[in-house]
Amino acid sequence: MKLKDKVCMVTGAASGIGREIALTFAREGGKVAIADLALDAARATAAQIAASGGLAMGVAMNVADEAQVNAGVAQVARAWGGVDVLVSNAGIQIVHPLEEFPFADWKKLLAIHLDGAFLTTRACLPHMYASGRGGSVIYMGSVHSKEASVLKAAYVTAKHGLIGLAKVVAKEGAKRGVRANVICPGFVRTPLVDKQIPEQAKALGISEAGVIKNVMLKETVDGEFTTTQDVAQIALLFAAFPSNALTGQSLVVSHGWFMQ
Ligand code: NAD
């Protein structure tokens, strides 16, 4: 029970990687707030956790909306007495060649990834400071926090930005025991990636199998997707790590696609 009684907020946890992190944290004794645009799906995950003896709640939240973020974090803190762990995970992907990238799509992607990370961090930090216990802030970066790919100007920019934010939170939070780190997964088979496969096939003029083999997994050491469970184990490590020894870091979990 590495997270016994810790209050954990995971954004974008109604699906994919966030959902797996929520399930993992609940198994480790955490009280898990599943914050997502998709409230019904968030509540379904919370019900699944409750059915296996854990504690969870679904929270309606657009992470790019200041008022919704503040209200959602306040709701969780009121219910469970604070917030100990934040996983800022909600994200989307939009691909276009740079010279055609619609400004509205650029702004939408940056708002969800960067405004969302900023707003949720700003709302959770006072609770971590007030408790005297500190806390752990975890950002869902990507190999694209370190590397670039064609068609992904907005995503690569946003994911690089999260590393800067984590370093500032690590410095500002240290005195009060708040740590901040970034997880950088390679491709994980979730709805976000399933949507990209036909889009990239069309944009690059190759088959869908070709996108998987020659674009997504080409640089891995073994041609394998990273799994949601792989990423959830790294999130658990960062969430439960007990000191400032591990802060301001970014850890790549990608079957060797990117090596530091
Ligand atoms: P997913 O599409 O399965 O899940 C994303 C979740 O975020 C959904 O439940 C969606 O409703 C929610 N969401 C989207 N916009 C939101 C908003 N404005 N406010 C609140 N919730 C919102 O995607 P995933 O693959 O699990 O991705 C999760 C995170 O992992 C993202 O930040 C993504 O960039 C990152 N990531 C994914 C991969 C991958 O290969 N799947 C690799 C590296 C990083």
Tab-separated table of C-alpha atoms and ligand atoms in Angstrom:
chain	number	residue	atom	x	y	z
A	1	MET	CA	0.000	0.000	0.000
A	2	LYS	CA	2.429	2.636	-1.223
A	3	LEU	CA	-0.205	5.412	-1.344
A	4	LYS	CA	-2.331	4.556	1.683
A	5	ASP	CA	-4.824	7.388	2.325
A	6	LYS	CA	-3.073	9.763	-0.093
A	7	VAL	CA	-5.485	11.952	-2.022
A	8	CYS	CA	-4.568	11.663	-5.697
A	9	MET	CA	-6.018	13.735	-8.519
A	10	VAL	CA	-5.484	12.300	-12.009
A	11	THR	CA	-6.673	14.370	-14.966
A	12	GLY	CA	-7.795	12.720	-18.193
A	13	ALA	CA	-8.313	9.538	-16.169
A	14	ALA	CA	-11.500	8.377	-17.864
A	15	SER	CA	-9.425	6.696	-20.606
A	16	GLY	CA	-6.060	5.255	-21.577
A	17	ILE	CA	-2.965	6.009	-19.520
A	18	GLY	CA	-4.741	8.160	-16.918
A	19	ARG	CA	-7.312	5.457	-16.293
A	20	GLU	CA	-4.593	2.855	-15.675
A	21	ILE	CA	-2.835	5.239	-13.276
A	22	ALA	CA	-6.103	5.759	-11.379
A	23	LEU	CA	-6.635	1.988	-11.060
A	24	THR	CA	-3.027	1.459	-9.941
A	25	PHE	CA	-3.116	4.276	-7.362
A	26	ALA	CA	-6.396	2.942	-5.952
A	27	ARG	CA	-4.905	-0.564	-5.577
A	28	GLU	CA	-2.075	1.045	-3.596
A	29	GLY	CA	-4.532	2.598	-1.135
A	30	GLY	CA	-4.879	6.069	-2.692
A	31	LYS	CA	-8.167	7.970	-2.741
A	32	VAL	CA	-8.430	8.804	-6.420
A	33	ALA	CA	-10.202	11.742	-8.058
A	34	ILE	CA	-10.779	10.984	-11.725
A	35	ALA	CA	-10.980	14.404	-13.365
A	36	ASP	CA	-12.082	14.419	-16.981
A	37	LEU	CA	-14.225	16.141	-19.576
A	38	ALA	CA	-16.035	12.823	-19.948
A	39	LEU	CA	-17.882	12.667	-16.607
A	40	ASP	CA	-19.851	9.481	-17.324
A	41	ALA	CA	-16.691	7.570	-18.222
A	42	ALA	CA	-14.904	9.036	-15.177
A	43	ARG	CA	-17.748	7.863	-12.947
A	44	ALA	CA	-17.609	4.408	-14.556
A	45	THR	CA	-13.916	4.114	-13.660
A	46	ALA	CA	-14.689	5.319	-10.121
A	47	ALA	CA	-17.425	2.672	-9.825
A	48	GLN	CA	-14.992	-0.013	-11.011
A	49	ILE	CA	-12.531	1.059	-8.313
A	50	ALA	CA	-15.270	1.063	-5.669
A	51	ALA	CA	-16.383	-2.420	-6.753
A	52	SER	CA	-12.915	-3.746	-5.990
A	53	GLY	CA	-12.838	-2.112	-2.563
A	54	GLY	CA	-11.072	1.168	-3.422
A	55	LEU	CA	-12.129	4.780	-3.022
A	56	ALA	CA	-12.616	7.055	-6.037
A	57	MET	CA	-14.784	9.862	-7.357
A	58	GLY	CA	-15.445	11.218	-10.816
A	59	VAL	CA	-14.981	14.984	-11.204
A	60	ALA	CA	-16.192	16.982	-14.216
A	61	MET	CA	-13.302	19.135	-15.409
A	62	ASN	CA	-12.053	20.813	-18.538
A	63	VAL	CA	-8.419	21.310	-17.532
A	64	ALA	CA	-8.122	24.361	-19.780
A	65	ASP	CA	-10.914	26.172	-17.911
A	66	GLU	CA	-9.694	28.095	-14.861
A	67	ALA	CA	-13.029	28.104	-13.039
A	68	GLN	CA	-13.659	24.379	-13.623
A	69	VAL	CA	-10.176	23.435	-12.429
A	70	ASN	CA	-10.469	25.527	-9.279
A	71	ALA	CA	-13.940	24.160	-8.542
A	72	GLY	CA	-12.900	20.531	-9.172
A	73	VAL	CA	-9.815	20.723	-6.953
A	74	ALA	CA	-11.814	22.479	-4.214
A	75	GLN	CA	-14.476	19.745	-4.413
A	76	VAL	CA	-11.853	17.023	-3.887
A	77	ALA	CA	-10.073	18.891	-1.085
A	78	ARG	CA	-13.397	19.475	0.683
A	79	ALA	CA	-14.380	15.824	0.407
A	80	TRP	CA	-11.062	14.259	1.382
A	81	GLY	CA	-9.213	16.998	3.291
A	82	GLY	CA	-6.482	17.961	0.797
A	83	VAL	CA	-4.556	16.865	-2.269
A	84	ASP	CA	-1.273	14.917	-1.984
A	85	VAL	CA	-0.609	13.800	-5.563
A	86	LEU	CA	-1.464	15.472	-8.870
A	87	VAL	CA	-1.044	13.660	-12.160
A	88	SER	CA	-1.557	16.208	-14.933
A	89	ASN	CA	-2.261	13.785	-17.740
A	90	ALA	CA	-5.185	15.047	-19.857
A	91	GLY	CA	-4.099	15.521	-23.436
A	92	ILE	CA	-5.015	15.388	-27.084
A	93	GLN	CA	-3.128	15.085	-30.360
A	94	ILE	CA	-3.628	17.158	-33.512
A	95	VAL	CA	-1.381	16.593	-36.537
A	96	HIS	CA	-0.812	18.928	-39.495
A	97	PRO	CA	2.201	20.033	-41.499
A	98	LEU	CA	3.482	23.241	-39.907
A	99	GLU	CA	2.730	25.489	-42.861
A	100	GLU	CA	-0.924	24.394	-42.743
A	101	PHE	CA	-1.356	24.183	-38.968
A	102	PRO	CA	-4.584	26.032	-38.107
A	103	PHE	CA	-3.920	28.621	-35.386
A	104	ALA	CA	-7.092	27.475	-33.588
A	105	ASP	CA	-5.762	23.895	-33.379
A	106	TRP	CA	-2.385	25.143	-32.105
A	107	LYS	CA	-4.089	27.164	-29.361
A	108	LYS	CA	-6.462	24.328	-28.436
A	109	LEU	CA	-3.645	21.806	-28.003
A	110	LEU	CA	-1.435	24.177	-26.013
A	111	ALA	CA	-4.378	25.149	-23.793
A	112	ILE	CA	-5.130	21.548	-22.816
A	113	HIS	CA	-1.516	20.476	-22.279
A	114	LEU	CA	0.089	23.632	-20.895
A	115	ASP	CA	-2.730	25.750	-19.449
A	116	GLY	CA	-4.125	22.498	-18.018
A	117	ALA	CA	-0.819	21.624	-16.338
A	118	PHE	CA	-0.414	25.164	-14.993
A	119	LEU	CA	-3.988	25.543	-13.736
A	120	THR	CA	-4.161	22.152	-12.003
A	121	THR	CA	-0.740	22.683	-10.399
A	122	ARG	CA	-1.688	26.162	-9.188
A	123	ALA	CA	-4.922	24.847	-7.700
A	124	CYS	CA	-3.326	21.828	-5.953
A	125	LEU	CA	-0.135	23.416	-4.564
A	126	PRO	CA	-1.802	25.391	-1.752
A	127	HIS	CA	-3.311	22.146	-0.431
A	128	MET	CA	0.074	20.384	-0.560
A	129	TYR	CA	1.707	23.342	1.220
A	130	ALA	CA	-1.040	23.658	3.855
A	131	SER	CA	-0.990	19.992	4.880
A	132	GLY	CA	2.644	20.080	5.968
A	133	ARG	CA	3.108	16.752	4.171
A	134	GLY	CA	4.197	18.168	0.801
A	135	GLY	CA	3.219	16.231	-2.263
A	136	SER	CA	4.067	14.953	-5.708
A	137	VAL	CA	3.240	16.627	-9.015
A	138	ILE	CA	3.591	14.417	-12.059
A	139	TYR	CA	3.277	15.648	-15.629
A	140	MET	CA	2.520	13.335	-18.531
A	141	GLY	CA	5.182	14.299	-21.030
A	142	SER	CA	6.219	12.086	-23.929
A	143	VAL	CA	9.258	11.064	-25.894
A	144	HIS	CA	8.116	14.230	-27.662
A	145	SER	CA	9.317	16.140	-24.563
A	146	LYS	CA	12.823	15.282	-25.843
A	147	GLU	CA	12.478	14.478	-29.540
A	148	ALA	CA	10.559	15.852	-32.509
A	149	SER	CA	8.418	14.218	-35.166
A	150	VAL	CA	6.963	15.633	-38.338
A	151	LEU	CA	3.351	16.927	-38.215
A	152	LYS	CA	3.431	17.417	-34.419
A	153	ALA	CA	4.554	21.034	-33.967
A	154	ALA	CA	2.021	21.883	-31.264
A	155	TYR	CA	2.380	18.592	-29.363
A	156	VAL	CA	6.194	18.628	-29.378
A	157	THR	CA	6.187	22.264	-28.230
A	158	ALA	CA	3.732	21.541	-25.409
A	159	LYS	CA	5.513	18.396	-24.226
A	160	HIS	CA	8.896	20.151	-24.145
A	161	GLY	CA	7.245	22.950	-22.138
A	162	LEU	CA	6.141	20.576	-19.384
A	163	ILE	CA	9.760	19.836	-18.502
A	164	GLY	CA	10.346	23.535	-17.855
A	165	LEU	CA	7.256	23.760	-15.672
A	166	ALA	CA	8.279	20.683	-13.659
A	167	LYS	CA	11.706	22.184	-12.953
A	168	VAL	CA	10.151	25.392	-11.609
A	169	VAL	CA	7.697	23.465	-9.413
A	170	ALA	CA	10.614	21.353	-8.143
A	171	LYS	CA	12.530	24.499	-7.130
A	172	GLU	CA	9.586	26.429	-5.675
A	173	GLY	CA	8.088	23.400	-3.914
A	174	ALA	CA	11.246	21.920	-2.413
A	175	LYS	CA	11.168	23.755	0.918
A	176	ARG	CA	7.653	22.468	1.506
A	177	GLY	CA	8.278	18.911	0.332
A	178	VAL	CA	6.575	19.205	-3.047
A	179	ARG	CA	8.314	17.277	-5.808
A	180	ALA	CA	7.660	17.501	-9.563
A	181	ASN	CA	8.659	15.071	-12.297
A	182	VAL	CA	7.748	14.222	-15.884
A	183	ILE	CA	6.987	10.805	-17.390
A	184	CYS	CA	7.946	10.530	-21.060
A	185	PRO	CA	6.252	7.508	-22.677
A	186	GLY	CA	6.815	6.199	-26.161
A	187	PHE	CA	3.753	5.104	-28.152
A	188	VAL	CA	1.057	3.472	-26.015
A	189	ARG	CA	-1.954	1.850	-27.671
A	190	THR	CA	-4.787	4.095	-26.399
A	191	PRO	CA	-7.658	5.885	-28.191
A	192	LEU	CA	-5.307	8.859	-28.679
A	193	VAL	CA	-2.887	6.716	-30.695
A	194	ASP	CA	-5.555	4.668	-32.475
A	195	LYS	CA	-6.924	7.943	-33.870
A	196	GLN	CA	-3.501	8.998	-35.153
A	197	ILE	CA	-2.782	5.841	-37.149
A	198	PRO	CA	-5.200	6.519	-40.057
A	199	GLU	CA	-4.496	10.270	-39.885
A	200	GLN	CA	-0.749	9.756	-40.247
A	201	ALA	CA	-1.238	7.119	-42.936
A	202	LYS	CA	-3.167	9.683	-44.952
A	203	ALA	CA	-0.784	12.582	-44.287
A	204	LEU	CA	2.333	10.511	-45.078
A	205	GLY	CA	0.778	8.505	-47.938
A	206	ILE	CA	1.615	5.096	-46.399
A	207	SER	CA	-0.419	2.165	-45.009
A	208	GLU	CA	-1.631	1.980	-41.399
A	209	ALA	CA	0.648	-1.019	-40.776
A	210	GLY	CA	3.473	1.089	-42.197
A	211	VAL	CA	2.705	3.888	-39.713
A	212	ILE	CA	2.956	1.437	-36.789
A	213	LYS	CA	6.105	-0.330	-37.992
A	214	ASN	CA	8.029	2.433	-39.728
A	215	VAL	CA	6.922	5.557	-37.884
A	216	MET	CA	5.708	4.754	-34.359
A	217	LEU	CA	7.911	1.796	-33.398
A	218	LYS	CA	10.770	2.186	-35.857
A	219	GLU	CA	13.334	3.444	-33.344
A	220	THR	CA	12.409	1.093	-30.470
A	221	VAL	CA	14.823	-1.679	-29.533
A	222	ASP	CA	12.222	-4.422	-30.049
A	223	GLY	CA	9.284	-3.098	-32.108
A	224	GLU	CA	6.983	-3.109	-29.070
A	225	PHE	CA	4.417	-0.605	-27.846
A	226	THR	CA	4.858	0.735	-24.310
A	227	THR	CA	1.836	-0.286	-22.198
A	228	THR	CA	-0.439	1.680	-19.907
A	229	GLN	CA	0.802	-0.561	-17.065
A	230	ASP	CA	4.422	0.379	-17.804
A	231	VAL	CA	3.541	4.053	-17.502
A	232	ALA	CA	1.406	3.543	-14.377
A	233	GLN	CA	4.352	1.889	-12.589
A	234	ILE	CA	6.516	4.950	-13.246
A	235	ALA	CA	3.707	7.199	-11.998
A	236	LEU	CA	3.551	5.102	-8.818
A	237	LEU	CA	7.304	5.455	-8.333
A	238	PHE	CA	7.134	9.247	-8.601
A	239	ALA	CA	3.954	9.488	-6.499
A	240	ALA	CA	5.277	7.383	-3.618
A	241	PHE	CA	8.917	8.475	-3.605
A	242	PRO	CA	9.444	9.884	-0.119
A	243	SER	CA	12.008	12.684	-0.533
A	244	ASN	CA	13.261	15.558	-2.668
A	245	ALA	CA	16.067	13.293	-3.927
A	246	LEU	CA	13.868	12.555	-6.944
A	247	THR	CA	12.593	15.873	-8.265
A	248	GLY	CA	12.871	17.987	-11.411
A	249	GLN	CA	13.450	14.827	-13.464
A	250	SER	CA	11.983	13.387	-16.636
A	251	LEU	CA	11.973	9.646	-17.185
A	252	VAL	CA	11.599	8.089	-20.628
A	253	VAL	CA	9.679	4.786	-20.837
A	254	SER	CA	9.686	3.909	-24.524
A	255	HIS	CA	11.326	0.547	-25.345
A	256	GLY	CA	14.499	2.445	-26.084
A	257	TRP	CA	13.018	4.690	-28.777
A	258	PHE	CA	14.768	7.606	-27.109
A	259	MET	CA	17.910	7.050	-25.053
A	260	GLN	CA	19.240	9.853	-22.838
B	1	NAD	P1	-6.722	9.065	-24.253
B	1	NAD	O1	-7.321	9.781	-25.409
B	1	NAD	O2	-6.937	7.610	-24.075
B	1	NAD	O3	-7.166	9.784	-22.897
B	1	NAD	C1	-7.131	11.164	-22.743
B	1	NAD	C2	-8.178	11.581	-21.721
B	1	NAD	O4	-8.067	12.996	-21.547
B	1	NAD	C3	-9.628	11.307	-22.180
B	1	NAD	O5	-10.351	10.665	-21.146
B	1	NAD	C4	-10.182	12.691	-22.481
B	1	NAD	O6	-11.577	12.814	-22.208
B	1	NAD	C5	-9.364	13.546	-21.516
B	1	NAD	N1	-9.312	14.953	-21.903
B	1	NAD	C6	-9.050	15.459	-23.142
B	1	NAD	N2	-9.142	16.792	-23.092
B	1	NAD	C7	-9.447	17.127	-21.815
B	1	NAD	C8	-9.670	18.353	-21.150
B	1	NAD	N3	-9.613	19.529	-21.802
B	1	NAD	N4	-9.955	18.330	-19.837
B	1	NAD	C9	-10.045	17.144	-19.175
B	1	NAD	N5	-9.863	15.965	-19.747
B	1	NAD	C10	-9.568	15.959	-21.061
B	1	NAD	O7	-5.165	9.414	-24.326
B	1	NAD	P2	-3.858	8.762	-23.652
B	1	NAD	O8	-3.084	8.141	-24.738
B	1	NAD	O9	-4.191	8.010	-22.445
B	1	NAD	O10	-3.073	10.098	-23.263
B	1	NAD	C11	-2.938	10.568	-21.942
B	1	NAD	C12	-1.702	11.458	-21.870
B	1	NAD	O11	-0.558	10.686	-22.208
B	1	NAD	C13	-1.720	12.644	-22.826
B	1	NAD	O12	-1.159	13.782	-22.181
B	1	NAD	C14	-0.818	12.196	-23.944
B	1	NAD	O13	-0.233	13.278	-24.623
B	1	NAD	C15	0.195	11.396	-23.166
B	1	NAD	N6	0.959	10.441	-23.971
B	1	NAD	C16	0.324	9.452	-24.671
B	1	NAD	C17	1.079	8.582	-25.418
B	1	NAD	C18	0.443	7.472	-26.210
B	1	NAD	O14	1.148	6.897	-27.052
B	1	NAD	N7	-0.813	7.133	-26.003
B	1	NAD	C19	2.474	8.690	-25.442
B	1	NAD	C20	3.083	9.697	-24.713
B	1	NAD	C21	2.312	10.571	-23.969
